[in-house]
mmCIF file of N, CA, C and O in Angstrom:
data_model
loop_
_atom_site.group_PDB
_atom_site.id
_atom_site.type_symbol
_atom_site.label_atom_id
_atom_site.label_comp_id
_atom_site.label_asym_id
_atom_site.label_seq_id
_atom_site.Cartn_x
_atom_site.Cartn_y
_atom_site.Cartn_z
ATOM 1 N N UNK A 1 16.733 -10.142 7.682
ATOM 2 C CA UNK A 1 16.718 -9.635 9.030
ATOM 3 C C UNK A 1 16.639 -8.112 8.952
ATOM 4 O O UNK A 1 17.397 -7.494 8.228
ATOM 5 N N UNK A 2 15.744 -7.533 9.677
ATOM 6 C CA UNK A 2 15.619 -6.082 9.680
ATOM 7 C C UNK A 2 16.270 -5.525 10.937
ATOM 8 O O UNK A 2 15.925 -5.908 12.049
ATOM 9 N N UNK A 3 17.229 -4.647 10.724
ATOM 10 C CA UNK A 3 17.941 -3.996 11.820
ATOM 11 C C UNK A 3 18.534 -2.716 11.241
ATOM 12 O O UNK A 3 19.641 -2.716 10.726
ATOM 13 N N UNK A 4 17.784 -1.636 11.314
ATOM 14 C CA UNK A 4 18.215 -0.397 10.676
ATOM 15 C C UNK A 4 19.460 0.217 11.309
ATOM 16 O O UNK A 4 20.125 1.037 10.696
ATOM 17 N N UNK A 5 19.799 -0.201 12.520
ATOM 18 C CA UNK A 5 21.045 0.287 13.132
ATOM 19 C C UNK A 5 22.253 -0.470 12.581
ATOM 20 O O UNK A 5 23.334 0.077 12.452
ATOM 21 N N UNK A 6 22.057 -1.739 12.264
ATOM 22 C CA UNK A 6 23.155 -2.562 11.736
ATOM 23 C C UNK A 6 23.271 -2.447 10.216
ATOM 24 O O UNK A 6 24.362 -2.401 9.672
ATOM 25 N N UNK A 7 22.152 -2.430 9.523
ATOM 26 C CA UNK A 7 22.128 -2.361 8.063
ATOM 27 C C UNK A 7 21.730 -0.946 7.656
ATOM 28 O O UNK A 7 20.556 -0.636 7.522
ATOM 29 N N UNK A 8 22.717 -0.097 7.485
ATOM 30 C CA UNK A 8 22.467 1.330 7.304
ATOM 31 C C UNK A 8 22.468 1.788 5.852
ATOM 32 O O UNK A 8 22.249 2.961 5.592
ATOM 33 N N UNK A 9 22.713 0.893 4.907
ATOM 34 C CA UNK A 9 22.688 1.282 3.494
ATOM 35 C C UNK A 9 21.285 1.785 3.170
ATOM 36 O O UNK A 9 20.302 1.075 3.372
ATOM 37 N N UNK A 10 21.146 3.001 2.669
ATOM 38 C CA UNK A 10 19.812 3.546 2.407
ATOM 39 C C UNK A 10 19.026 2.740 1.373
ATOM 40 O O UNK A 10 17.804 2.782 1.356
ATOM 41 N N UNK A 11 19.716 1.968 0.519
ATOM 42 C CA UNK A 11 19.022 1.155 -0.475
ATOM 43 C C UNK A 11 18.403 -0.103 0.121
ATOM 44 O O UNK A 11 17.596 -0.766 -0.509
ATOM 45 N N UNK A 12 18.787 -0.477 1.349
ATOM 46 C CA UNK A 12 18.316 -1.739 1.916
ATOM 47 C C UNK A 12 17.004 -1.604 2.684
ATOM 48 O O UNK A 12 16.397 -2.614 3.024
ATOM 49 N N UNK A 13 16.593 -0.407 3.006
ATOM 50 C CA UNK A 13 15.391 -0.239 3.813
ATOM 51 C C UNK A 13 15.572 -0.756 5.227
ATOM 52 O O UNK A 13 14.604 -1.059 5.906
ATOM 53 N N UNK A 14 16.833 -0.886 5.678
ATOM 54 C CA UNK A 14 17.107 -1.398 7.011
ATOM 55 C C UNK A 14 17.215 -2.912 7.084
ATOM 56 O O UNK A 14 17.351 -3.479 8.161
ATOM 57 N N UNK A 15 17.177 -3.568 5.920
ATOM 58 C CA UNK A 15 17.212 -5.029 5.880
ATOM 59 C C UNK A 15 18.600 -5.539 5.539
ATOM 60 O O UNK A 15 19.336 -4.934 4.779
ATOM 61 N N UNK A 16 18.957 -6.711 6.067
ATOM 62 C CA UNK A 16 20.136 -7.472 5.656
ATOM 63 C C UNK A 16 19.628 -8.717 4.948
ATOM 64 O O UNK A 16 18.623 -9.294 5.346
ATOM 65 N N UNK A 17 20.290 -9.114 3.881
ATOM 66 C CA UNK A 17 19.801 -10.215 3.059
ATOM 67 C C UNK A 17 20.755 -11.398 3.073
ATOM 68 O O UNK A 17 21.960 -11.233 3.127
ATOM 69 N N UNK A 18 20.187 -12.594 2.998
ATOM 70 C CA UNK A 18 20.963 -13.827 2.904
ATOM 71 C C UNK A 18 20.841 -14.359 1.480
ATOM 72 O O UNK A 18 19.870 -14.067 0.782
ATOM 73 N N UNK A 19 21.825 -15.131 1.066
ATOM 74 C CA UNK A 19 21.793 -15.749 -0.257
ATOM 75 C C UNK A 19 21.731 -17.261 -0.092
ATOM 76 O O UNK A 19 22.367 -17.831 0.789
ATOM 77 N N UNK A 20 20.944 -17.899 -0.944
ATOM 78 C CA UNK A 20 20.804 -19.353 -0.916
ATOM 79 C C UNK A 20 21.047 -19.910 -2.306
ATOM 80 O O UNK A 20 20.748 -19.265 -3.310
ATOM 81 N N UNK A 21 21.585 -21.113 -2.356
ATOM 82 C CA UNK A 21 21.764 -21.835 -3.611
ATOM 83 C C UNK A 21 20.705 -22.927 -3.679
ATOM 84 O O UNK A 21 20.463 -23.629 -2.692
ATOM 85 N N UNK A 22 20.095 -23.058 -4.844
ATOM 86 C CA UNK A 22 19.052 -24.061 -5.036
ATOM 87 C C UNK A 22 19.613 -25.221 -5.843
ATOM 88 O O UNK A 22 20.206 -25.025 -6.902
ATOM 89 N N UNK A 23 19.434 -26.449 -5.341
ATOM 90 C CA UNK A 23 19.857 -27.647 -6.043
ATOM 91 C C UNK A 23 18.624 -28.308 -6.648
ATOM 92 O O UNK A 23 17.764 -28.805 -5.913
ATOM 93 N N UNK A 24 18.546 -28.276 -7.976
ATOM 94 C CA UNK A 24 17.372 -28.801 -8.672
ATOM 95 C C UNK A 24 17.179 -30.289 -8.419
ATOM 96 O O UNK A 24 16.053 -30.749 -8.202
ATOM 97 N N UNK A 25 18.269 -31.057 -8.449
ATOM 98 C CA UNK A 25 18.172 -32.515 -8.300
ATOM 99 C C UNK A 25 17.545 -32.923 -6.974
ATOM 100 O O UNK A 25 16.708 -33.825 -6.921
ATOM 101 N N UNK A 26 17.936 -32.260 -5.894
ATOM 102 C CA UNK A 26 17.401 -32.630 -4.580
ATOM 103 C C UNK A 26 16.268 -31.718 -4.118
ATOM 104 O O UNK A 26 15.681 -31.960 -3.067
ATOM 105 N N UNK A 27 15.993 -30.652 -4.889
ATOM 106 C CA UNK A 27 14.944 -29.691 -4.546
ATOM 107 C C UNK A 27 15.186 -29.100 -3.157
ATOM 108 O O UNK A 27 14.283 -29.006 -2.326
ATOM 109 N N UNK A 28 16.449 -28.727 -2.882
ATOM 110 C CA UNK A 28 16.814 -28.165 -1.580
ATOM 111 C C UNK A 28 17.601 -26.875 -1.744
ATOM 112 O O UNK A 28 18.172 -26.609 -2.800
ATOM 113 N N UNK A 29 17.641 -26.096 -0.680
ATOM 114 C CA UNK A 29 18.413 -24.871 -0.619
ATOM 115 C C UNK A 29 19.565 -25.051 0.360
ATOM 116 O O UNK A 29 19.409 -25.721 1.390
ATOM 117 N N UNK A 30 20.703 -24.434 0.067
ATOM 118 C CA UNK A 30 21.816 -24.374 1.008
ATOM 119 C C UNK A 30 22.258 -22.930 1.109
ATOM 120 O O UNK A 30 22.107 -22.154 0.159
ATOM 121 N N UNK A 31 22.805 -22.529 2.252
ATOM 122 C CA UNK A 31 23.255 -21.138 2.400
ATOM 123 C C UNK A 31 24.378 -20.805 1.410
ATOM 124 O O UNK A 31 25.255 -21.630 1.157
ATOM 125 N N UNK A 32 24.333 -19.609 0.865
ATOM 126 C CA UNK A 32 25.408 -19.151 0.001
ATOM 127 C C UNK A 32 26.657 -18.856 0.820
ATOM 128 O O UNK A 32 26.571 -18.551 2.009
ATOM 129 N N UNK A 33 27.822 -18.991 0.194
ATOM 130 C CA UNK A 33 29.083 -18.694 0.854
ATOM 131 C C UNK A 33 29.845 -17.665 0.026
ATOM 132 O O UNK A 33 29.457 -17.344 -1.098
ATOM 133 N N UNK A 34 30.964 -17.175 0.559
ATOM 134 C CA UNK A 34 31.769 -16.203 -0.166
ATOM 135 C C UNK A 34 32.403 -16.799 -1.415
ATOM 136 O O UNK A 34 32.866 -16.077 -2.280
ATOM 137 N N UNK A 35 32.441 -18.124 -1.539
ATOM 138 C CA UNK A 35 32.992 -18.766 -2.731
ATOM 139 C C UNK A 35 32.010 -18.740 -3.889
ATOM 140 O O UNK A 35 32.388 -18.945 -5.033
ATOM 141 N N UNK A 36 30.723 -18.499 -3.596
ATOM 142 C CA UNK A 36 29.697 -18.428 -4.638
ATOM 143 C C UNK A 36 29.744 -17.073 -5.330
ATOM 144 O O UNK A 36 30.298 -16.116 -4.798
ATOM 145 N N UNK A 37 29.132 -16.986 -6.519
ATOM 146 C CA UNK A 37 29.051 -15.676 -7.190
ATOM 147 C C UNK A 37 28.306 -14.664 -6.320
ATOM 148 O O UNK A 37 27.575 -15.048 -5.411
ATOM 149 N N UNK A 38 28.466 -13.403 -6.618
ATOM 150 C CA UNK A 38 27.795 -12.328 -5.874
ATOM 151 C C UNK A 38 26.325 -12.654 -5.707
ATOM 152 O O UNK A 38 25.780 -13.390 -6.501
ATOM 153 N N UNK A 39 25.658 -12.160 -4.672
ATOM 154 C CA UNK A 39 25.868 -10.925 -3.953
ATOM 155 C C UNK A 39 26.537 -11.053 -2.598
ATOM 156 O O UNK A 39 26.645 -10.065 -1.890
ATOM 157 N N UNK A 40 26.973 -12.221 -2.150
ATOM 158 C CA UNK A 40 27.555 -12.352 -0.830
ATOM 159 C C UNK A 40 28.720 -11.377 -0.647
ATOM 160 O O UNK A 40 29.598 -11.284 -1.479
ATOM 161 N N UNK A 41 28.729 -10.682 0.473
ATOM 162 C CA UNK A 41 29.817 -9.765 0.781
ATOM 163 C C UNK A 41 29.760 -8.451 0.035
ATOM 164 O O UNK A 41 30.675 -7.645 0.104
ATOM 165 N N UNK A 42 28.671 -8.199 -0.682
ATOM 166 C CA UNK A 42 28.530 -6.957 -1.442
ATOM 167 C C UNK A 42 27.464 -6.082 -0.805
ATOM 168 O O UNK A 42 26.887 -6.418 0.209
ATOM 169 N N UNK A 43 27.150 -4.990 -1.459
ATOM 170 C CA UNK A 43 26.150 -4.085 -0.877
ATOM 171 C C UNK A 43 24.738 -4.645 -1.025
ATOM 172 O O UNK A 43 24.531 -5.702 -1.598
ATOM 173 N N UNK A 44 23.786 -3.929 -0.511
ATOM 174 C CA UNK A 44 22.405 -4.404 -0.475
ATOM 175 C C UNK A 44 21.699 -4.317 -1.817
ATOM 176 O O UNK A 44 20.601 -4.814 -1.951
ATOM 177 N N UNK A 45 22.308 -3.725 -2.809
ATOM 178 C CA UNK A 45 21.607 -3.522 -4.070
ATOM 179 C C UNK A 45 21.169 -4.840 -4.709
ATOM 180 O O UNK A 45 20.137 -4.912 -5.337
ATOM 181 N N UNK A 46 21.952 -5.898 -4.551
ATOM 182 C CA UNK A 46 21.558 -7.189 -5.128
ATOM 183 C C UNK A 46 20.350 -7.759 -4.406
ATOM 184 O O UNK A 46 19.426 -8.256 -5.025
ATOM 185 N N UNK A 47 20.351 -7.721 -3.083
ATOM 186 C CA UNK A 47 19.249 -8.292 -2.313
ATOM 187 C C UNK A 47 17.974 -7.487 -2.405
ATOM 188 O O UNK A 47 16.893 -8.036 -2.541
ATOM 189 N N UNK A 48 18.094 -6.204 -2.351
ATOM 190 C CA UNK A 48 16.893 -5.369 -2.309
ATOM 191 C C UNK A 48 16.199 -5.277 -3.671
ATOM 192 O O UNK A 48 15.005 -5.045 -3.733
ATOM 193 N N UNK A 49 16.909 -5.511 -4.749
ATOM 194 C CA UNK A 49 16.304 -5.394 -6.083
ATOM 195 C C UNK A 49 15.127 -6.351 -6.232
ATOM 196 O O UNK A 49 14.054 -5.956 -6.692
ATOM 197 N N UNK A 50 15.300 -7.592 -5.849
ATOM 198 C CA UNK A 50 14.207 -8.566 -5.942
ATOM 199 C C UNK A 50 13.085 -8.223 -4.970
ATOM 200 O O UNK A 50 11.915 -8.363 -5.288
ATOM 201 N N UNK A 51 13.460 -7.787 -3.785
ATOM 202 C CA UNK A 51 12.475 -7.500 -2.754
ATOM 203 C C UNK A 51 11.684 -6.220 -3.013
ATOM 204 O O UNK A 51 10.664 -6.000 -2.375
ATOM 205 N N UNK A 52 12.135 -5.394 -3.949
ATOM 206 C CA UNK A 52 11.395 -4.175 -4.280
ATOM 207 C C UNK A 52 9.987 -4.513 -4.773
ATOM 208 O O UNK A 52 9.068 -3.719 -4.626
ATOM 209 N N UNK A 53 9.814 -5.720 -5.330
ATOM 210 C CA UNK A 53 8.487 -6.150 -5.767
ATOM 211 C C UNK A 53 7.517 -6.257 -4.593
ATOM 212 O O UNK A 53 6.312 -6.155 -4.766
ATOM 213 N N UNK A 54 8.053 -6.474 -3.392
ATOM 214 C CA UNK A 54 7.224 -6.619 -2.190
ATOM 215 C C UNK A 54 7.334 -5.394 -1.290
ATOM 216 O O UNK A 54 7.131 -5.477 -0.088
ATOM 217 N N UNK A 55 7.623 -4.251 -1.867
ATOM 218 C CA UNK A 55 7.820 -3.031 -1.083
ATOM 219 C C UNK A 55 6.602 -2.707 -0.226
ATOM 220 O O UNK A 55 6.738 -2.283 0.918
ATOM 221 N N UNK A 56 5.418 -2.945 -0.732
ATOM 222 C CA UNK A 56 4.211 -2.617 0.030
ATOM 223 C C UNK A 56 4.044 -3.511 1.260
ATOM 224 O O UNK A 56 3.260 -3.204 2.147
ATOM 225 N N UNK A 57 4.798 -4.638 1.318
ATOM 226 C CA UNK A 57 4.750 -5.534 2.484
ATOM 227 C C UNK A 57 6.072 -5.472 3.242
ATOM 228 O O UNK A 57 6.528 -6.478 3.782
ATOM 229 N N UNK A 58 6.708 -4.295 3.279
ATOM 230 C CA UNK A 58 7.974 -4.072 3.967
ATOM 231 C C UNK A 58 9.081 -4.972 3.418
ATOM 232 O O UNK A 58 9.922 -5.453 4.144
ATOM 233 N N UNK A 59 9.034 -5.221 2.107
ATOM 234 C CA UNK A 59 10.063 -5.975 1.374
ATOM 235 C C UNK A 59 10.119 -7.459 1.742
ATOM 236 O O UNK A 59 11.116 -8.119 1.539
ATOM 237 N N UNK A 60 9.049 -8.013 2.297
ATOM 238 C CA UNK A 60 9.048 -9.406 2.734
ATOM 239 C C UNK A 60 8.188 -10.262 1.809
ATOM 240 O O UNK A 60 7.037 -9.956 1.554
ATOM 241 N N UNK A 61 8.786 -11.369 1.337
ATOM 242 C CA UNK A 61 8.022 -12.397 0.639
ATOM 243 C C UNK A 61 7.621 -13.423 1.686
ATOM 244 O O UNK A 61 8.377 -13.768 2.574
ATOM 245 N N UNK A 62 6.430 -13.982 1.552
ATOM 246 C CA UNK A 62 5.979 -14.939 2.562
ATOM 247 C C UNK A 62 6.468 -16.352 2.289
ATOM 248 O O UNK A 62 6.509 -17.172 3.179
ATOM 249 N N UNK A 63 6.838 -16.671 1.052
ATOM 250 C CA UNK A 63 7.327 -18.007 0.704
ATOM 251 C C UNK A 63 8.461 -17.878 -0.290
ATOM 252 O O UNK A 63 8.592 -16.854 -0.969
ATOM 253 N N UNK A 64 9.268 -18.904 -0.389
ATOM 254 C CA UNK A 64 10.282 -18.951 -1.429
ATOM 255 C C UNK A 64 9.588 -19.287 -2.737
ATOM 256 O O UNK A 64 8.746 -20.181 -2.784
ATOM 257 N N UNK A 65 9.934 -18.603 -3.780
ATOM 258 C CA UNK A 65 9.329 -18.892 -5.077
ATOM 259 C C UNK A 65 9.988 -20.111 -5.696
ATOM 260 O O UNK A 65 11.156 -20.407 -5.436
ATOM 261 N N UNK A 66 9.260 -20.832 -6.499
ATOM 262 C CA UNK A 66 9.779 -22.001 -7.195
ATOM 263 C C UNK A 66 10.546 -21.517 -8.417
ATOM 264 O O UNK A 66 10.181 -20.537 -9.033
ATOM 265 N N UNK A 67 11.603 -22.210 -8.762
ATOM 266 C CA UNK A 67 12.374 -21.834 -9.960
ATOM 267 C C UNK A 67 12.073 -22.758 -11.094
ATOM 268 O O UNK A 67 11.738 -23.857 -10.953
#
């Protein structure tokens, strides 16, 4: 979600990031929670690092990549 007024960390580019867990057996994603390992509840450095690859497209990937 892009909201530069809400997400003011200069490393985020104005974006807020969500975390998802991938279950290989069912080939599904579920939302990450605070009980999961980082980056939930931390700064934007974890989320923006992956998205830096898509900087020329305003940090947006069009699809989820396969693992």
